[in-house]
Amino acid sequence: MERKYIIRGGRPLKGEIEVKGAKNAALPALACTLLAKGNFLLKNVPKVRDVFCMLKILEHLGAKAQFEGTNLQIDTSGIKRTDIPYELASQIRASILFLGALTAAYGEAVIPRPGGCDIGKRPTDIHEKGLSLLSAELDFKHGNIITRAKRLKGAEIILDFPSVTATENLLMAASLAEGETILKNAAKEPEVVFLAEMLSEMGAEIKGAGTDTIFIKGKKRLHPLKIKIIPDRIEGGTFLILSSLFPENEVIIKNLPIDYLETPCLKLKEMGIEVKKVDRNSYTVKRSKKIWPVEIVTAPYPGFPTDLQPLYAVLLTQAEGTSIIRENLFENRFQYAFELKRLGAKINVEDRVAVITGPTPLSGSPVKATDLRAGAALLLAGLIAENTTTLYRVELIERGYENLPQRIRALGGDIEVVEEENEDSKKF
Ligand code: EPZ
């Protein structure tokens, strides 16, 4: 079955949309449950494809998982294997997050090396180097990373790049290692800080999370816990763009983690867009008719998040002049530009730089999602384009956004989800 969204643009959007739990905090949290045996309760978990895939892997390993609303019960007392099947691991890059936890808690792991994806090669050398410094033996067979370790030993590790999931993997591994580990050039994302908090509440001893040097004193054992997943700053940023595209209609964003969005809000301010507090943790945007072009340079946190550049690109098609986006994290994150051009946008890409000229009225056309955030960007573009936009490969959007069409319909948007048989095989 192929699913697509039919978006009829130009409808005014008004009302409230709530930010859900962070996908990129939930995924490491799921891997982290392997570090202790027993019953976990994770609250505010987003029901997105990436979470479901990680749960299938946990169940394959022997865990039991059960959703009750957005609360997720996980029982890890029955873990009985440490190998992850290719057909599950190849669906999700975050499967690499099981490497550190399995090696630390069970002394071994067999993880298919997650292939590259639409946005870039996405190697795992920093994960692998860090684990071998922690005295794991690594082997590579048939595309699998195979680890073995009686007990990991603490070490000083300098990451070649502040990789988010590599920092998370090594945090989990070091928490059960013997002795002290120092992670230098560590990632500082809020999701890394959240994982450190989760580990600390499980009994780990961690200092410095959120800075580029993290100290971990390994423990023999950790214990399960209850914890609430932090709100999703990238979904929040997506809704700030949505609100900015419909300023006259006032879209209010509930539960916006504004503290995690300092740089994106600063960039909106440069564009002439003010983020205004409505009440305790609800916000909307105020902007004049014209918005100004800007230069965006993506960087590790607290720099401008690479995950939001495709969404800002859509808004910049409406700015009065020429904007630049420099993508420094991933080598192939502008594939959406070709699709935006089909909607009439003036965007040209040269290597890792996109040049966008506006304001350009967009008009509907068939387009496809090229990755998760690009898909969300094209959906928003369809909402401001005149006529109808048909968006394909929407399963990529559903990896990271829960029920987006329904939530946008609740604001008055005209977006229809259509399932159709894959006709090709029948015709020939
Ligand atoms: C995390 O991916 C996020 N995913 C990504 O979000 C996000 O775009 C990225 O961080 C950057 O913020 C999750 O947290 C599950 P990296 P991750 O390792 O950890 C290089 C989304 O849309 N690198 O920080 O895989 C790599 O090539 C997704 O939700 C190595 O060279 O990103 C890249 O250039 C997309 N060797 C840079 O680091 C390694 O071993 C940043 O990658 C690892 C990474």
Short mmCIF file of C-alpha atoms and ligand atoms in Angstrom, two decimals:
data_model
loop_
_atom_site.label_atom_id
_atom_site.label_comp_id
_atom_site.label_asym_id
_atom_site.label_seq_id
_atom_site.Cartn_x
_atom_site.Cartn_y
_atom_site.Cartn_z
CA MET A 1 0.00 0.00 0.00
CA GLU A 2 1.30 3.43 -0.90
CA ARG A 3 0.19 6.35 1.25
CA LYS A 4 0.19 9.97 0.08
CA TYR A 5 -1.10 13.32 1.35
CA ILE A 6 -3.35 15.52 -0.80
CA ILE A 7 -2.87 19.11 0.39
CA ARG A 8 -5.13 21.92 -0.79
CA GLY A 9 -3.26 25.12 -0.01
CA GLY A 10 -4.31 28.64 0.85
CA ARG A 11 -6.70 27.72 3.69
CA PRO A 12 -6.24 29.94 6.78
CA LEU A 13 -4.89 28.00 9.81
CA LYS A 14 -5.94 28.99 13.32
CA GLY A 15 -5.96 27.37 16.72
CA GLU A 16 -3.64 25.37 19.00
CA ILE A 17 -1.16 22.61 18.22
CA GLU A 18 0.73 20.81 21.01
CA VAL A 19 4.37 19.68 20.91
CA LYS A 20 4.75 16.00 21.76
CA GLY A 21 7.63 14.07 23.37
CA ALA A 22 11.01 14.26 21.64
CA LYS A 23 11.72 11.41 19.20
CA ASN A 24 15.48 11.95 19.60
CA ALA A 25 15.19 11.68 23.39
CA ALA A 26 12.83 8.66 23.30
CA LEU A 27 15.10 6.59 21.03
CA PRO A 28 18.20 6.63 23.31
CA ALA A 29 15.89 6.19 26.31
CA LEU A 30 14.57 2.94 24.79
CA ALA A 31 18.12 1.62 24.30
CA CYS A 32 18.97 2.77 27.84
CA THR A 33 16.38 0.39 29.36
CA LEU A 34 18.78 -2.47 28.49
CA LEU A 35 21.15 -1.20 31.18
CA ALA A 36 18.91 -2.47 33.98
CA LYS A 37 16.57 -5.44 34.45
CA GLY A 38 13.00 -4.77 35.50
CA ASN A 39 10.00 -2.54 34.81
CA PHE A 40 10.41 0.91 33.28
CA LEU A 41 7.71 3.53 32.74
CA LEU A 42 8.49 6.10 30.05
CA LYS A 43 5.93 8.93 29.87
CA ASN A 44 5.13 11.34 26.99
CA VAL A 45 6.56 8.94 24.36
CA PRO A 46 5.73 10.01 20.77
CA LYS A 47 3.92 7.32 18.78
CA VAL A 48 6.06 7.55 15.65
CA ARG A 49 7.51 4.89 13.32
CA ASP A 50 11.04 5.21 14.67
CA VAL A 51 9.79 4.45 18.22
CA PHE A 52 7.74 1.47 17.01
CA CYS A 53 10.79 0.11 15.17
CA MET A 54 13.01 0.42 18.27
CA LEU A 55 10.28 -1.37 20.30
CA LYS A 56 10.24 -4.23 17.77
CA ILE A 57 14.01 -4.58 18.28
CA LEU A 58 13.60 -4.55 22.09
CA GLU A 59 10.92 -7.28 21.82
CA HIS A 60 13.19 -9.30 19.51
CA LEU A 61 15.84 -9.14 22.27
CA GLY A 62 13.28 -10.46 24.80
CA ALA A 63 11.82 -7.32 26.37
CA LYS A 64 8.08 -6.76 26.77
CA ALA A 65 6.60 -3.38 25.81
CA GLN A 66 3.10 -1.98 26.16
CA PHE A 67 1.69 1.47 25.41
CA GLU A 68 -1.01 2.91 27.67
CA GLY A 69 -1.87 6.23 25.99
CA THR A 70 1.47 8.00 25.70
CA ASN A 71 2.88 6.02 28.66
CA LEU A 72 5.11 3.11 27.72
CA GLN A 73 5.71 0.16 30.06
CA ILE A 74 8.89 -1.80 29.29
CA ASP A 75 9.97 -4.98 31.10
CA THR A 76 13.60 -5.90 30.42
CA SER A 77 13.80 -8.86 32.82
CA GLY A 78 13.45 -11.32 29.94
CA ILE A 79 16.29 -10.14 27.68
CA LYS A 80 17.70 -13.32 26.14
CA ARG A 81 19.73 -12.32 23.10
CA THR A 82 22.10 -9.58 21.95
CA ASP A 83 21.86 -9.66 18.17
CA ILE A 84 19.73 -7.29 16.12
CA PRO A 85 18.23 -8.59 12.85
CA TYR A 86 19.16 -6.74 9.66
CA GLU A 87 15.55 -6.26 8.58
CA LEU A 88 14.84 -4.19 11.72
CA ALA A 89 18.20 -2.40 12.07
CA SER A 90 18.20 -1.34 8.42
CA GLN A 91 14.93 0.56 8.94
CA ILE A 92 16.39 2.93 11.49
CA ARG A 93 19.77 4.56 12.02
CA ALA A 94 19.13 4.90 15.72
CA SER A 95 19.54 1.10 16.05
CA ILE A 96 23.24 1.97 16.53
CA LEU A 97 22.17 3.14 20.02
CA PHE A 98 21.83 -0.51 21.12
CA LEU A 99 25.59 -1.02 20.62
CA GLY A 100 26.77 0.70 23.80
CA ALA A 101 23.99 -0.59 26.05
CA LEU A 102 24.20 -4.27 24.96
CA THR A 103 28.01 -4.35 25.12
CA ALA A 104 28.02 -2.78 28.59
CA ALA A 105 25.15 -4.79 30.10
CA TYR A 106 25.55 -8.16 28.34
CA GLY A 107 29.22 -8.14 27.26
CA GLU A 108 28.39 -8.61 23.59
CA ALA A 109 26.38 -7.25 20.65
CA VAL A 110 25.82 -7.96 16.97
CA ILE A 111 24.51 -4.84 15.27
CA PRO A 112 24.16 -4.41 11.51
CA ARG A 113 26.08 -1.27 10.56
CA PRO A 114 23.27 1.19 9.78
CA GLY A 115 23.70 2.16 6.14
CA GLY A 116 23.83 5.71 4.94
CA CYS A 117 20.50 7.38 4.30
CA ASP A 118 19.09 10.20 2.24
CA ILE A 119 20.96 12.93 4.10
CA GLY A 120 24.45 11.46 4.04
CA LYS A 121 26.92 8.62 4.61
CA ARG A 122 26.48 8.76 8.39
CA PRO A 123 29.45 6.62 9.41
CA THR A 124 29.81 5.01 12.86
CA ASP A 125 33.60 5.28 13.33
CA ILE A 126 33.30 7.54 16.40
CA HIS A 127 30.98 5.02 18.10
CA GLU A 128 33.36 2.13 17.28
CA LYS A 129 36.57 3.95 18.31
CA GLY A 130 35.02 4.96 21.62
CA LEU A 131 33.90 1.41 22.43
CA SER A 132 37.33 -0.03 21.66
CA LEU A 133 38.91 2.60 23.95
CA LEU A 134 36.54 1.25 26.63
CA SER A 135 38.24 -2.15 26.04
CA ALA A 136 35.51 -3.76 23.95
CA GLU A 137 36.82 -6.10 21.22
CA LEU A 138 35.28 -5.15 17.89
CA ASP A 139 34.95 -7.32 14.82
CA PHE A 140 33.23 -6.62 11.50
CA LYS A 141 31.62 -9.46 9.57
CA HIS A 142 28.99 -9.34 6.81
CA GLY A 143 28.32 -5.66 7.58
CA ASN A 144 27.74 -6.34 11.27
CA ILE A 145 29.53 -4.65 14.15
CA ILE A 146 30.34 -7.45 16.61
CA THR A 147 31.49 -6.51 20.13
CA ARG A 148 32.73 -8.57 23.03
CA ALA A 149 33.79 -7.40 26.50
CA LYS A 150 34.06 -9.12 29.86
CA ARG A 151 33.56 -5.76 31.51
CA LEU A 152 34.20 -2.40 29.87
CA LYS A 153 36.95 -0.30 31.42
CA GLY A 154 36.75 3.47 31.82
CA ALA A 155 38.95 5.58 29.51
CA GLU A 156 39.54 9.10 28.26
CA ILE A 157 37.84 9.48 24.88
CA ILE A 158 38.14 12.51 22.59
CA LEU A 159 35.36 12.41 19.96
CA ASP A 160 36.51 13.43 16.46
CA PHE A 161 33.17 15.25 16.14
CA PRO A 162 30.50 16.03 18.77
CA SER A 163 28.28 13.27 17.39
CA VAL A 164 24.91 13.11 19.19
CA THR A 165 24.30 9.35 19.08
CA ALA A 166 28.00 8.55 19.57
CA THR A 167 27.96 10.65 22.77
CA GLU A 168 24.78 8.85 23.84
CA ASN A 169 26.22 5.41 23.06
CA LEU A 170 29.40 6.12 25.04
CA LEU A 171 27.46 7.63 27.95
CA MET A 172 25.46 4.39 28.25
CA ALA A 173 28.53 2.16 27.85
CA ALA A 174 30.62 4.12 30.39
CA SER A 175 27.82 4.02 32.99
CA LEU A 176 28.47 0.29 33.60
CA ALA A 177 32.23 0.33 32.88
CA GLU A 178 34.82 -0.21 35.63
CA GLY A 179 36.38 3.09 36.71
CA GLU A 180 36.07 6.60 35.33
CA THR A 181 35.45 7.71 31.74
CA ILE A 182 35.96 11.21 30.38
CA LEU A 183 34.19 12.13 27.14
CA LYS A 184 35.81 15.16 25.46
CA ASN A 185 34.32 17.07 22.54
CA ALA A 186 30.97 15.55 23.56
CA ALA A 187 27.64 16.62 22.02
CA LYS A 188 25.65 19.15 24.12
CA GLU A 189 22.15 18.61 22.70
CA PRO A 190 19.23 18.67 25.20
CA GLU A 191 18.57 15.02 24.29
CA VAL A 192 22.09 14.14 25.53
CA VAL A 193 21.40 15.99 28.79
CA PHE A 194 18.08 14.14 29.12
CA LEU A 195 19.82 10.75 28.68
CA ALA A 196 22.40 11.72 31.33
CA GLU A 197 19.53 12.62 33.69
CA MET A 198 17.85 9.28 32.99
CA LEU A 199 21.10 7.40 33.64
CA SER A 200 21.73 9.37 36.86
CA GLU A 201 18.24 8.52 38.12
CA MET A 202 19.03 4.87 37.33
CA GLY A 203 22.04 5.15 39.67
CA ALA A 204 24.81 6.25 37.30
CA GLU A 205 27.31 8.92 38.36
CA ILE A 206 27.62 11.56 35.61
CA LYS A 207 28.87 15.13 35.69
CA GLY A 208 29.15 17.75 32.95
CA ALA A 209 26.35 16.65 30.58
CA GLY A 210 25.48 19.65 28.41
CA THR A 211 29.11 20.75 28.25
CA ASP A 212 31.77 19.38 25.92
CA THR A 213 33.43 17.35 28.71
CA ILE A 214 31.44 14.68 30.53
CA PHE A 215 32.74 12.65 33.52
CA ILE A 216 31.23 9.22 34.20
CA LYS A 217 32.06 6.96 37.16
CA GLY A 218 31.02 3.44 36.16
CA LYS A 219 28.71 1.37 38.42
CA LYS A 220 28.23 -2.38 38.76
CA ARG A 221 24.48 -2.17 38.43
CA LEU A 222 21.73 0.30 37.59
CA HIS A 223 18.02 0.10 38.38
CA PRO A 224 14.84 0.76 36.33
CA LEU A 225 12.84 3.98 36.73
CA LYS A 226 9.87 6.12 35.72
CA ILE A 227 10.71 9.19 33.61
CA LYS A 228 8.93 11.69 31.36
CA ILE A 229 10.40 12.34 27.89
CA ILE A 230 11.25 16.02 27.21
CA PRO A 231 9.29 17.93 24.54
CA ASP A 232 10.52 17.71 20.93
CA ARG A 233 12.44 20.90 20.02
CA ILE A 234 12.52 20.00 16.32
CA GLU A 235 8.75 19.45 16.21
CA GLY A 236 8.45 22.73 18.17
CA GLY A 237 10.63 24.50 15.60
CA THR A 238 8.54 22.97 12.80
CA PHE A 239 5.41 24.52 14.38
CA LEU A 240 7.15 27.91 14.76
CA ILE A 241 7.58 27.88 10.98
CA LEU A 242 3.97 26.75 10.53
CA SER A 243 2.83 29.64 12.75
CA SER A 244 5.11 32.07 10.84
CA LEU A 245 3.55 31.01 7.53
CA PHE A 246 0.06 31.92 8.82
CA PRO A 247 0.69 34.98 11.02
CA GLU A 248 -2.67 36.65 10.35
CA ASN A 249 -4.47 33.60 11.67
CA GLU A 250 -2.53 33.04 14.89
CA VAL A 251 -1.47 29.41 15.29
CA ILE A 252 -0.65 28.84 18.99
CA ILE A 253 2.01 26.28 19.92
CA LYS A 254 1.48 24.54 23.25
CA ASN A 255 4.27 23.00 25.29
CA LEU A 256 6.98 24.67 23.17
CA PRO A 257 10.46 23.96 24.68
CA ILE A 258 11.51 27.57 24.05
CA ASP A 259 14.75 27.19 26.05
CA TYR A 260 16.02 24.61 23.53
CA LEU A 261 15.22 26.91 20.59
CA GLU A 262 17.33 29.98 21.29
CA THR A 263 19.22 30.04 17.97
CA PRO A 264 16.16 29.26 15.79
CA CYS A 265 14.19 32.05 17.57
CA LEU A 266 17.09 34.48 17.07
CA LYS A 267 17.05 33.67 13.35
CA LEU A 268 13.28 34.33 13.20
CA LYS A 269 13.91 37.68 14.91
CA GLU A 270 16.45 38.57 12.18
CA MET A 271 13.68 37.79 9.69
CA GLY A 272 11.37 40.24 11.50
CA ILE A 273 9.40 37.52 13.28
CA GLU A 274 8.83 37.79 17.05
CA VAL A 275 8.06 34.69 19.12
CA LYS A 276 5.46 35.85 21.68
CA LYS A 277 4.47 34.10 24.90
CA VAL A 278 0.70 33.52 25.08
CA ASP A 279 0.54 31.80 28.49
CA ARG A 280 2.68 29.50 30.72
CA ASN A 281 4.26 27.48 27.91
CA SER A 282 2.27 28.48 24.84
CA TYR A 283 3.68 30.73 22.13
CA THR A 284 2.73 32.26 18.81
CA VAL A 285 4.52 34.52 16.34
CA LYS A 286 4.03 38.15 15.38
CA ARG A 287 5.35 39.37 12.02
CA SER A 288 4.71 42.15 9.59
CA LYS A 289 3.67 41.47 5.99
CA LYS A 290 7.30 41.44 4.85
CA ILE A 291 9.96 39.11 6.21
CA TRP A 292 13.66 39.63 5.68
CA PRO A 293 16.21 37.30 4.09
CA VAL A 294 18.92 35.80 6.34
CA GLU A 295 21.98 33.55 6.28
CA ILE A 296 21.64 30.24 8.15
CA VAL A 297 24.73 28.21 9.12
CA THR A 298 23.97 24.81 10.68
CA ALA A 299 26.13 23.63 13.59
CA PRO A 300 26.05 21.28 16.58
CA TYR A 301 23.95 22.50 19.54
CA PRO A 302 23.58 25.28 20.59
CA GLY A 303 24.18 26.31 16.97
CA PHE A 304 21.42 26.31 14.36
CA PRO A 305 20.01 22.72 14.16
CA THR A 306 20.48 20.98 10.82
CA ASP A 307 17.06 19.33 11.31
CA LEU A 308 15.31 22.72 11.02
CA GLN A 309 17.04 24.04 7.89
CA PRO A 310 14.56 22.44 5.45
CA LEU A 311 11.65 24.03 7.36
CA TYR A 312 13.31 27.49 7.35
CA ALA A 313 13.96 27.10 3.63
CA VAL A 314 10.19 27.06 3.00
CA LEU A 315 9.71 30.28 4.99
CA LEU A 316 12.66 31.90 3.19
CA THR A 317 10.93 31.40 -0.17
CA GLN A 318 8.60 34.16 1.12
CA ALA A 319 11.37 36.55 2.30
CA GLU A 320 12.06 39.84 0.45
CA GLY A 321 15.41 39.03 -1.12
CA THR A 322 18.14 36.41 -1.22
CA SER A 323 18.89 34.03 1.66
CA ILE A 324 21.71 31.53 2.14
CA ILE A 325 21.70 28.20 3.99
CA ARG A 326 25.07 26.58 4.70
CA GLU A 327 24.71 22.91 5.77
CA ASN A 328 27.74 21.78 7.78
CA LEU A 329 26.49 18.54 9.38
CA PHE A 330 25.37 16.35 6.46
CA GLU A 331 26.68 16.20 2.91
CA ASN A 332 23.33 15.55 1.27
CA ARG A 333 20.65 17.48 3.09
CA PHE A 334 19.32 19.64 0.23
CA GLN A 335 17.53 16.96 -1.79
CA TYR A 336 14.26 18.71 -0.94
CA ALA A 337 15.39 21.72 -3.05
CA PHE A 338 14.49 19.90 -6.27
CA GLU A 339 10.99 19.22 -4.90
CA LEU A 340 10.57 22.83 -3.67
CA LYS A 341 11.45 24.04 -7.18
CA ARG A 342 8.52 21.96 -8.49
CA LEU A 343 6.29 24.14 -6.27
CA GLY A 344 7.80 27.25 -7.89
CA ALA A 345 10.46 28.12 -5.33
CA LYS A 346 13.63 29.87 -6.49
CA ILE A 347 16.30 27.76 -4.78
CA ASN A 348 19.71 26.77 -6.12
CA VAL A 349 22.12 24.37 -4.43
CA GLU A 350 25.86 24.21 -4.89
CA ASP A 351 27.47 21.47 -2.76
CA ARG A 352 26.57 22.37 0.85
CA VAL A 353 25.12 25.83 0.16
CA ALA A 354 21.56 26.69 -0.88
CA VAL A 355 20.61 30.13 -2.23
CA ILE A 356 16.91 31.05 -1.96
CA THR A 357 15.33 34.09 -3.58
CA GLY A 358 11.93 35.42 -2.59
CA PRO A 359 9.19 36.31 -2.28
CA THR A 360 7.90 33.62 -4.64
CA PRO A 361 4.27 32.53 -4.66
CA LEU A 362 4.17 28.73 -4.55
CA SER A 363 1.71 26.61 -6.52
CA GLY A 364 0.73 22.99 -6.06
CA SER A 365 2.41 20.05 -7.80
CA PRO A 366 3.18 16.36 -7.08
CA VAL A 367 6.33 16.13 -4.90
CA LYS A 368 8.00 13.51 -2.70
CA ALA A 369 9.54 13.53 0.76
CA THR A 370 13.29 12.92 0.47
CA ASP A 371 13.87 12.53 4.23
CA LEU A 372 11.96 13.07 7.45
CA ARG A 373 12.43 16.83 7.87
CA ALA A 374 12.30 17.52 4.12
CA GLY A 375 8.91 15.77 4.05
CA ALA A 376 7.61 18.02 6.83
CA ALA A 377 8.94 21.07 4.96
CA LEU A 378 7.15 20.07 1.74
CA LEU A 379 3.93 19.53 3.71
CA LEU A 380 4.12 23.09 5.05
CA ALA A 381 4.95 24.39 1.56
CA GLY A 382 1.80 22.66 0.26
CA LEU A 383 -0.26 24.48 2.89
CA ILE A 384 0.77 27.91 1.50
CA ALA A 385 0.87 26.88 -2.18
CA GLU A 386 -2.20 27.64 -4.25
CA ASN A 387 -4.11 24.66 -5.76
CA THR A 388 -3.30 21.08 -4.83
CA THR A 389 -0.02 19.46 -3.79
CA THR A 390 0.25 15.67 -3.74
CA LEU A 391 3.01 14.53 -1.37
CA TYR A 392 4.47 11.02 -1.78
CA ARG A 393 6.74 8.90 0.47
CA VAL A 394 4.94 10.25 3.53
CA GLU A 395 6.05 7.26 5.62
CA LEU A 396 9.29 9.24 6.02
CA ILE A 397 7.33 12.04 7.74
CA GLU A 398 5.56 9.53 9.97
CA ARG A 399 8.96 8.39 11.28
CA GLY A 400 9.17 11.56 13.38
CA TYR A 401 5.79 13.33 13.47
CA GLU A 402 2.74 11.73 15.10
CA ASN A 403 -0.59 12.19 13.26
CA LEU A 404 0.58 15.38 11.55
CA PRO A 405 -2.28 15.47 8.98
CA GLN A 406 -4.91 15.13 11.72
CA ARG A 407 -3.26 17.81 13.86
CA ILE A 408 -3.11 20.21 10.89
CA ARG A 409 -6.74 19.46 9.95
CA ALA A 410 -7.64 20.47 13.53
CA LEU A 411 -6.18 23.91 12.67
CA GLY A 412 -8.37 24.16 9.56
CA GLY A 413 -5.84 22.82 7.05
CA ASP A 414 -7.13 20.81 4.08
CA ILE A 415 -4.96 17.68 4.01
CA GLU A 416 -6.23 14.26 3.06
CA VAL A 417 -4.44 10.93 3.62
CA VAL A 418 -4.94 8.56 0.67
CA GLU A 419 -3.88 4.90 0.61
CA GLU A 420 -3.63 3.16 -2.72
CA GLU A 421 -2.62 -0.24 -3.96
CA ASN A 422 0.77 -0.21 -5.65
CA GLU A 423 -0.71 -0.58 -9.19
CA ASP A 424 2.53 -1.32 -11.07
CA SER A 425 2.71 -5.06 -10.36
CA LYS A 426 -0.93 -5.57 -11.58
CA LYS A 427 -0.63 -3.81 -14.95
CA PHE A 428 2.25 -5.76 -16.55
C1 EPZ B 1 21.37 12.84 15.46
O1 EPZ B 1 21.86 12.00 14.44
C2 EPZ B 1 19.88 12.99 15.20
N1 EPZ B 1 19.25 11.67 15.28
C3 EPZ B 1 19.66 13.59 13.81
O2 EPZ B 1 18.26 13.79 13.66
C4 EPZ B 1 20.36 14.95 13.76
O3 EPZ B 1 20.23 15.48 12.47
C5 EPZ B 1 21.86 14.78 14.11
O4 EPZ B 1 21.98 14.14 15.40
C6 EPZ B 1 22.59 16.12 14.17
O5 EPZ B 1 21.98 16.94 15.12
C7 EPZ B 1 19.02 11.13 16.49
O6 EPZ B 1 19.33 11.70 17.53
C8 EPZ B 1 18.36 9.77 16.51
P1 EPZ B 1 25.68 12.89 14.37
P2 EPZ B 1 23.35 11.40 14.54
O7 EPZ B 1 26.33 11.61 14.75
O8 EPZ B 1 23.73 11.20 15.96
C9 EPZ B 1 29.42 12.61 11.61
C10 EPZ B 1 16.16 13.63 12.60
O9 EPZ B 1 15.71 14.18 11.60
N2 EPZ B 1 29.71 11.33 12.27
O10 EPZ B 1 25.65 14.00 15.36
O11 EPZ B 1 23.45 10.25 13.61
C11 EPZ B 1 28.24 12.47 10.67
O12 EPZ B 1 28.68 12.00 9.41
C12 EPZ B 1 17.58 13.09 12.59
O13 EPZ B 1 15.53 13.46 13.69
C13 EPZ B 1 30.91 10.68 11.97
O14 EPZ B 1 31.71 11.14 11.15
O15 EPZ B 1 24.18 12.60 13.96
C14 EPZ B 1 27.70 13.86 10.58
O16 EPZ B 1 28.45 14.58 9.62
C15 EPZ B 1 18.23 13.28 11.23
N3 EPZ B 1 31.18 9.49 12.58
C16 EPZ B 1 28.02 14.46 11.96
O17 EPZ B 1 28.94 13.56 12.58
C17 EPZ B 1 30.33 8.93 13.50
O18 EPZ B 1 30.65 7.85 14.06
C18 EPZ B 1 26.81 14.61 12.84
O19 EPZ B 1 26.26 13.35 12.99
C19 EPZ B 1 29.13 9.62 13.80
C20 EPZ B 1 28.85 10.81 13.18
#
